[in-house]
């Protein structure tokens, strides 16, 4: 029996290279090793303002991009959170054992409350409890995520432990798995790459747009003139080179940037070419998939069917332990 892996992504806009390097690449790498469940978490996405007319397209988009990036539906289960009602049912139960103080500590809640001052709703606050329910409903043992989600997975361990102590042993304590790039910075070089901040390159960005965005991206800010030596160690784009460029190119840039033999524009051109080369197959596959919504519906329905069965079994166990039967 393979261990179960669970992870999720919000359908809240373009899937970007931060999502890809921080999480999706790891999902693809681990697909044969674990029994993998990947969830498009629409109930999480509605905790901030959104346009209901856009949501269906965003869900299809998230499914198509992830499959194009390598999530083979023959090898894993892909589904939409709201298709399995037990996620919110279990979240309610977990709400009753989660101290408010733990939720107040969550940095993502603090950040999002600052970003969305006009809509600090209870769902935003209890978001990590729903995330815990996502994982534990399927007894997920490993959770590949970017660094920004580590605190939420830590909380899921605490909730699992608390439930097991209070009502009896059911849940594993999930462990996070981080990629080599757990925190990709945005093109401004200052904040984390994020859908909501608009500082990203999408996984299906056109070559022209990749170049346009890279050409204005912030590099080593101490390098004011072409003749100034640069420092790759503090250059955000050098980090991206490490993930998209060839080994010899990375080694060369690491030297010639420091001696000012290469300028930022030339360095960005190399990165842009490599990124386009890497992302083109994903774009082409995405374009084929997004045209065929019937096939996407089929994949998501098959996924939800399997998940509803597993979720139903867990809820019977939970309710029995809690005396709710
Ligand atoms: P979301 O949709 O914000 O992001 C999806 C995944 O991408 C990672 N990520 C990044 N990694 C590196 N650098 C970045 N700049 C970057 N931006 C995003 C995220 O860490 C995440 O792994 N709450 C989650 C979704 C979720 C979930 C779950 C995840 C809901 N339930 C259960 C795991 C298990 C979220 O908002 O991810």
Short mmCIF file of C-alpha atoms and ligand atoms in Angstrom, two decimals:
data_model
loop_
_atom_site.label_atom_id
_atom_site.label_comp_id
_atom_site.label_asym_id
_atom_site.label_seq_id
_atom_site.Cartn_x
_atom_site.Cartn_y
_atom_site.Cartn_z
CA UNK A 1 0.00 0.00 0.00
CA UNK A 2 1.38 3.39 -1.02
CA UNK A 3 1.25 6.24 1.52
CA UNK A 4 -1.29 8.92 0.72
CA UNK A 5 -0.20 12.34 -0.52
CA UNK A 6 -2.55 15.33 -0.54
CA UNK A 7 -2.06 18.82 -1.90
CA UNK A 8 -4.18 21.65 -3.21
CA UNK A 9 -4.18 24.80 -5.28
CA UNK A 10 -6.64 27.68 -5.33
CA UNK A 11 -8.44 28.53 -8.57
CA UNK A 12 -7.85 32.19 -7.92
CA UNK A 13 -6.16 33.33 -11.12
CA UNK A 14 -3.19 32.33 -13.21
CA UNK A 15 -1.05 29.44 -12.03
CA UNK A 16 2.47 30.94 -11.90
CA UNK A 17 6.08 29.77 -11.90
CA UNK A 18 6.16 30.15 -8.08
CA UNK A 19 3.38 27.55 -7.79
CA UNK A 20 5.23 25.42 -10.32
CA UNK A 21 8.70 25.51 -8.74
CA UNK A 22 7.40 25.52 -5.17
CA UNK A 23 4.77 22.79 -5.44
CA UNK A 24 3.65 21.39 -8.81
CA UNK A 25 7.10 20.13 -9.90
CA UNK A 26 7.29 18.20 -6.65
CA UNK A 27 3.78 16.79 -7.18
CA UNK A 28 4.88 15.47 -10.56
CA UNK A 29 8.11 14.04 -9.12
CA UNK A 30 6.26 12.16 -6.38
CA UNK A 31 3.37 10.89 -8.47
CA UNK A 32 4.55 7.26 -8.75
CA UNK A 33 5.78 7.02 -5.18
CA UNK A 34 2.51 7.92 -3.41
CA UNK A 35 -1.24 7.57 -3.77
CA UNK A 36 -1.70 11.19 -4.85
CA UNK A 37 -4.78 13.38 -4.45
CA UNK A 38 -4.70 16.88 -5.93
CA UNK A 39 -7.50 19.23 -5.10
CA UNK A 40 -8.66 22.45 -6.73
CA UNK A 41 -9.73 24.23 -3.58
CA UNK A 42 -12.62 26.44 -4.68
CA UNK A 43 -14.04 26.80 -1.15
CA UNK A 44 -10.74 28.37 -0.12
CA UNK A 45 -10.78 30.72 -3.10
CA UNK A 46 -14.15 32.24 -2.14
CA UNK A 47 -12.74 33.68 1.10
CA UNK A 48 -11.70 36.74 -0.93
CA UNK A 49 -13.86 38.80 -3.31
CA UNK A 50 -14.32 37.13 -6.70
CA UNK A 51 -16.58 37.21 -9.72
CA UNK A 52 -18.93 34.17 -9.76
CA UNK A 53 -19.08 34.36 -13.56
CA UNK A 54 -15.31 33.74 -13.67
CA UNK A 55 -15.09 30.83 -11.25
CA UNK A 56 -15.94 27.98 -13.61
CA UNK A 57 -13.32 29.12 -16.09
CA UNK A 58 -10.75 29.39 -13.30
CA UNK A 59 -11.45 25.86 -12.13
CA UNK A 60 -11.04 24.44 -15.63
CA UNK A 61 -7.95 26.55 -16.05
CA UNK A 62 -6.37 25.22 -12.84
CA UNK A 63 -7.14 21.64 -13.89
CA UNK A 64 -5.77 22.10 -17.41
CA UNK A 65 -2.57 23.88 -16.33
CA UNK A 66 -1.75 21.27 -13.73
CA UNK A 67 -2.34 18.39 -16.12
CA UNK A 68 -0.28 20.18 -18.77
CA UNK A 69 2.52 20.62 -16.23
CA UNK A 70 2.64 16.86 -15.68
CA UNK A 71 -0.17 15.69 -13.39
CA UNK A 72 -1.18 12.62 -15.34
CA UNK A 73 -4.83 11.85 -14.45
CA UNK A 74 -4.11 8.17 -15.10
CA UNK A 75 -1.64 8.18 -12.22
CA UNK A 76 -3.31 10.46 -9.67
CA UNK A 77 -6.70 11.73 -8.55
CA UNK A 78 -7.60 15.30 -9.47
CA UNK A 79 -10.82 16.79 -8.12
CA UNK A 80 -12.67 19.93 -7.04
CA UNK A 81 -13.10 20.55 -3.30
CA UNK A 82 -16.79 21.60 -3.45
CA UNK A 83 -17.65 18.33 -5.22
CA UNK A 84 -17.00 16.51 -1.94
CA UNK A 85 -19.23 18.07 0.76
CA UNK A 86 -17.46 16.23 3.59
CA UNK A 87 -14.59 18.78 3.44
CA UNK A 88 -16.78 21.43 5.07
CA UNK A 89 -18.47 18.89 7.34
CA UNK A 90 -15.15 17.80 8.83
CA UNK A 91 -13.95 21.41 8.97
CA UNK A 92 -16.90 22.25 11.24
CA UNK A 93 -15.95 19.43 13.58
CA UNK A 94 -12.32 20.59 13.64
CA UNK A 95 -13.51 24.15 14.36
CA UNK A 96 -14.78 22.88 17.69
CA UNK A 97 -11.32 21.67 18.78
CA UNK A 98 -9.18 24.49 17.34
CA UNK A 99 -8.25 27.29 19.77
CA UNK A 100 -8.88 30.77 18.37
CA UNK A 101 -5.38 31.75 19.53
CA UNK A 102 -3.83 29.26 17.10
CA UNK A 103 -5.70 30.82 14.19
CA UNK A 104 -4.76 34.34 15.26
CA UNK A 105 -1.10 33.36 14.96
CA UNK A 106 -1.38 32.40 11.27
CA UNK A 107 0.77 34.76 9.19
CA UNK A 108 -1.30 34.19 6.05
CA UNK A 109 -4.42 35.35 7.90
CA UNK A 110 -2.58 38.46 9.08
CA UNK A 111 -1.28 39.20 5.56
CA UNK A 112 -4.62 38.60 3.86
CA UNK A 113 -6.48 40.69 6.45
CA UNK A 114 -4.17 43.58 5.58
CA UNK A 115 -4.68 43.04 1.84
CA UNK A 116 -8.48 42.72 2.08
CA UNK A 117 -9.39 45.12 4.87
CA UNK A 118 -12.92 45.56 3.52
CA UNK A 119 -13.67 41.83 3.73
CA UNK A 120 -12.07 40.18 6.77
CA UNK A 121 -14.59 37.36 6.99
CA UNK A 122 -14.84 34.35 9.31
CA UNK A 123 -13.93 32.03 6.40
CA UNK A 124 -10.59 33.77 6.00
CA UNK A 125 -9.97 33.22 9.70
CA UNK A 126 -10.90 29.53 9.79
CA UNK A 127 -9.25 28.85 6.41
CA UNK A 128 -6.47 26.68 7.97
CA UNK A 129 -9.12 24.49 9.65
CA UNK A 130 -10.67 23.74 6.25
CA UNK A 131 -7.17 23.03 4.93
CA UNK A 132 -6.68 20.55 7.78
CA UNK A 133 -9.98 18.88 6.89
CA UNK A 134 -8.85 18.63 3.23
CA UNK A 135 -5.80 16.64 4.24
CA UNK A 136 -7.22 14.54 7.08
CA UNK A 137 -10.44 13.58 5.31
CA UNK A 138 -8.23 11.29 3.23
CA UNK A 139 -5.75 10.57 6.04
CA UNK A 140 -3.08 12.34 4.01
CA UNK A 141 0.38 11.62 5.38
CA UNK A 142 2.54 13.82 3.16
CA UNK A 143 1.76 17.29 1.87
CA UNK A 144 4.09 18.85 -0.74
CA UNK A 145 3.76 22.64 -0.50
CA UNK A 146 5.64 25.91 -0.73
CA UNK A 147 7.04 27.55 2.39
CA UNK A 148 4.02 29.84 2.87
CA UNK A 149 1.86 26.80 3.72
CA UNK A 150 4.14 25.20 6.31
CA UNK A 151 2.43 26.90 9.25
CA UNK A 152 -0.92 25.54 8.06
CA UNK A 153 0.42 21.99 7.89
CA UNK A 154 1.89 22.38 11.38
CA UNK A 155 -1.59 23.32 12.56
CA UNK A 156 -3.04 20.26 10.83
CA UNK A 157 -0.70 18.10 12.94
CA UNK A 158 -1.88 19.81 16.11
CA UNK A 159 -5.53 19.34 15.19
CA UNK A 160 -4.96 15.66 14.30
CA UNK A 161 -3.22 15.11 17.63
CA UNK A 162 -5.96 16.89 19.54
CA UNK A 163 -8.74 14.93 17.83
CA UNK A 164 -6.95 11.62 18.40
CA UNK A 165 -6.45 12.40 22.09
CA UNK A 166 -9.97 13.65 22.66
CA UNK A 167 -11.98 11.08 20.67
CA UNK A 168 -9.64 8.22 19.76
CA UNK A 169 -6.94 7.49 17.20
CA UNK A 170 -8.05 8.05 13.59
CA UNK A 171 -5.78 10.55 11.91
CA UNK A 172 -2.10 10.54 10.92
CA UNK A 173 -0.02 13.65 11.62
CA UNK A 174 0.73 15.01 8.13
CA UNK A 175 4.27 15.98 7.17
CA UNK A 176 5.11 18.73 4.69
CA UNK A 177 7.52 18.16 1.81
CA UNK A 178 9.31 21.25 0.52
CA UNK A 179 10.82 21.60 -2.94
CA UNK A 180 14.26 23.05 -3.75
CA UNK A 181 12.47 26.36 -4.38
CA UNK A 182 10.04 26.73 -1.47
CA UNK A 183 9.79 30.52 -1.78
CA UNK A 184 10.07 32.11 -5.22
CA UNK A 185 10.14 35.89 -5.07
CA UNK A 186 8.09 38.09 -7.37
CA UNK A 187 9.53 40.08 -10.26
CA UNK A 188 9.75 43.10 -7.96
CA UNK A 189 12.36 41.08 -6.02
CA UNK A 190 10.77 42.22 -2.75
CA UNK A 191 7.65 40.17 -2.11
CA UNK A 192 6.75 36.51 -2.62
CA UNK A 193 5.53 35.72 -6.13
CA UNK A 194 1.78 35.71 -5.76
CA UNK A 195 -1.40 35.74 -7.83
CA UNK A 196 -2.85 38.58 -5.80
CA UNK A 197 0.20 40.85 -6.11
CA UNK A 198 0.48 40.62 -9.91
CA UNK A 199 4.26 40.17 -9.69
CA UNK A 200 4.38 36.84 -11.47
CA UNK A 201 5.01 34.99 -14.72
CA UNK A 202 2.23 32.58 -15.53
CA UNK A 203 2.97 28.99 -16.51
CA UNK A 204 1.22 29.66 -19.81
CA UNK A 205 2.60 33.13 -20.47
CA UNK A 206 3.36 33.96 -24.13
CA UNK A 207 7.06 34.34 -25.14
CA UNK A 208 6.53 38.09 -25.81
CA UNK A 209 4.99 38.59 -22.41
CA UNK A 210 7.74 36.57 -20.65
CA UNK A 211 10.31 38.90 -22.19
CA UNK A 212 8.31 42.01 -21.40
CA UNK A 213 8.00 41.03 -17.74
CA UNK A 214 11.62 39.92 -17.37
CA UNK A 215 12.98 43.02 -19.06
CA UNK A 216 11.57 45.22 -16.29
CA UNK A 217 12.18 42.75 -13.43
CA UNK A 218 14.33 43.93 -10.52
CA UNK A 219 17.88 42.48 -10.36
CA UNK A 220 20.75 43.28 -7.96
CA UNK A 221 19.78 46.85 -7.03
CA UNK A 222 23.36 47.81 -6.13
CA UNK A 223 24.30 47.38 -9.78
CA UNK A 224 23.45 50.81 -11.13
CA UNK A 225 25.59 50.93 -14.32
CA UNK A 226 26.48 48.25 -16.87
CA UNK A 227 30.11 48.47 -15.76
CA UNK A 228 29.32 47.84 -12.06
CA UNK A 229 30.03 44.28 -10.94
CA UNK A 230 26.85 42.38 -10.01
CA UNK A 231 26.19 39.95 -7.19
CA UNK A 232 24.25 36.85 -8.30
CA UNK A 233 23.80 35.79 -4.67
CA UNK A 234 21.32 38.61 -4.12
CA UNK A 235 19.86 38.74 -7.63
CA UNK A 236 16.33 37.35 -7.83
CA UNK A 237 16.72 36.52 -11.52
CA UNK A 238 19.81 34.42 -10.84
CA UNK A 239 17.56 32.25 -8.66
CA UNK A 240 15.29 31.77 -11.68
CA UNK A 241 18.33 30.93 -13.85
CA UNK A 242 19.05 28.10 -11.40
CA UNK A 243 15.67 26.58 -12.25
CA UNK A 244 15.38 27.26 -15.96
CA UNK A 245 18.88 27.61 -17.44
CA UNK A 246 21.47 25.02 -18.38
CA UNK A 247 24.21 24.10 -15.92
CA UNK A 248 27.04 25.63 -18.00
CA UNK A 249 25.08 28.85 -18.45
CA UNK A 250 24.44 29.15 -14.73
CA UNK A 251 28.10 28.56 -13.93
CA UNK A 252 29.21 31.11 -16.51
CA UNK A 253 26.73 33.77 -15.38
CA UNK A 254 27.79 33.26 -11.78
CA UNK A 255 31.30 34.34 -12.84
CA UNK A 256 30.77 36.94 -15.58
CA UNK A 257 28.10 38.84 -13.64
CA UNK A 258 30.60 39.45 -10.84
CA UNK A 259 33.23 40.77 -13.32
CA UNK A 260 30.65 42.87 -15.25
CA UNK A 261 31.44 40.95 -18.45
CA UNK A 262 27.71 40.40 -18.87
CA UNK A 263 25.01 43.03 -18.38
CA UNK A 264 21.55 42.50 -16.90
CA UNK A 265 19.80 42.77 -20.28
CA UNK A 266 21.89 40.01 -21.84
CA UNK A 267 21.45 37.89 -18.73
CA UNK A 268 17.68 38.41 -18.88
CA UNK A 269 17.63 37.44 -22.57
CA UNK A 270 19.26 34.10 -21.77
CA UNK A 271 16.76 33.51 -18.98
CA UNK A 272 13.84 34.47 -21.19
CA UNK A 273 14.92 32.04 -23.94
CA UNK A 274 15.32 29.20 -21.46
CA UNK A 275 12.02 29.91 -19.78
CA UNK A 276 10.22 29.97 -23.14
CA UNK A 277 11.87 26.67 -24.08
CA UNK A 278 10.83 25.09 -20.77
CA UNK A 279 7.27 26.43 -20.76
CA UNK A 280 6.37 25.99 -24.45
CA UNK A 281 5.44 22.27 -24.16
CA UNK A 282 3.27 23.10 -21.13
CA UNK A 283 1.54 25.92 -23.08
CA UNK A 284 0.87 23.70 -26.09
CA UNK A 285 -0.58 20.93 -23.97
CA UNK A 286 -2.65 23.43 -22.00
CA UNK A 287 -4.15 24.87 -25.19
CA UNK A 288 -5.24 21.40 -26.32
CA UNK A 289 -6.72 20.54 -22.90
CA UNK A 290 -8.61 23.77 -22.30
CA UNK A 291 -10.48 23.37 -25.59
CA UNK A 292 -11.78 19.98 -24.52
CA UNK A 293 -13.88 20.76 -21.44
CA UNK A 294 -15.77 17.45 -21.74
CA UNK A 295 -12.56 15.58 -21.06
CA UNK A 296 -11.75 17.88 -18.09
CA UNK A 297 -15.26 17.36 -16.68
CA UNK A 298 -14.75 13.63 -17.01
CA UNK A 299 -11.41 13.72 -15.16
CA UNK A 300 -12.84 15.88 -12.35
CA UNK A 301 -15.98 13.74 -11.99
CA UNK A 302 -13.95 10.54 -11.82
CA UNK A 303 -11.74 12.16 -9.17
CA UNK A 304 -14.69 13.38 -7.09
CA UNK A 305 -16.34 9.96 -7.22
CA UNK A 306 -13.29 8.27 -5.72
CA UNK A 307 -12.87 11.01 -3.13
CA UNK A 308 -16.52 10.98 -2.05
CA UNK A 309 -16.24 7.28 -1.30
CA UNK A 310 -13.10 7.74 0.81
CA UNK A 311 -14.51 10.83 2.52
CA UNK A 312 -17.74 9.03 3.41
CA UNK A 313 -15.77 6.24 5.08
CA UNK A 314 -13.72 8.68 7.16
CA UNK A 315 -16.83 10.57 8.29
CA UNK A 316 -18.46 7.35 9.51
CA UNK A 317 -15.36 6.63 11.62
CA UNK A 318 -15.25 10.22 12.92
CA UNK A 319 -18.91 10.28 13.87
CA UNK A 320 -18.70 6.90 15.61
CA UNK A 321 -15.79 8.08 17.74
CA UNK A 322 -17.67 11.29 18.57
CA UNK A 323 -20.88 9.56 19.54
CA UNK A 324 -22.77 11.23 16.71
CA UNK A 325 -24.25 8.09 15.15
P1 LIG B 1 -1.94 28.36 -3.33
O1 LIG B 1 -3.05 28.16 -4.30
O2 LIG B 1 -1.68 29.74 -2.85
O3 LIG B 1 -0.58 27.81 -3.93
C1 LIG B 1 -0.44 26.48 -4.41
C2 LIG B 1 0.94 25.96 -4.03
O4 LIG B 1 1.97 26.81 -4.57
C3 LIG B 1 2.86 27.19 -3.52
N1 LIG B 1 3.35 28.55 -3.79
C4 LIG B 1 4.65 28.89 -3.85
N2 LIG B 1 5.78 28.18 -3.72
C5 LIG B 1 6.96 28.85 -3.85
N3 LIG B 1 7.06 30.17 -4.12
C6 LIG B 1 5.95 30.93 -4.26
N4 LIG B 1 6.05 32.23 -4.53
C7 LIG B 1 4.67 30.30 -4.13
N5 LIG B 1 3.38 30.73 -4.22
C8 LIG B 1 2.59 29.66 -4.00
C9 LIG B 1 2.02 27.15 -2.25
O5 LIG B 1 2.83 27.04 -1.10
C10 LIG B 1 1.15 25.95 -2.50
O6 LIG B 1 1.82 24.76 -2.12
N6 LIG B 1 -3.89 26.99 1.10
C11 LIG B 1 -3.25 26.49 -0.12
C12 LIG B 1 -4.09 25.46 -0.86
C13 LIG B 1 -4.58 24.31 -0.05
C14 LIG B 1 -3.81 23.20 0.36
C15 LIG B 1 -4.70 22.36 1.07
C16 LIG B 1 -2.46 22.84 0.18
C17 LIG B 1 -5.85 24.13 0.43
N7 LIG B 1 -5.93 22.96 1.10
C18 LIG B 1 -4.26 21.16 1.67
C19 LIG B 1 -2.05 21.63 0.76
C20 LIG B 1 -2.95 20.82 1.47
C21 LIG B 1 -3.00 27.65 -1.05
O7 LIG B 1 -3.61 28.69 -0.93
O8 LIG B 1 -2.13 27.38 -2.08
#
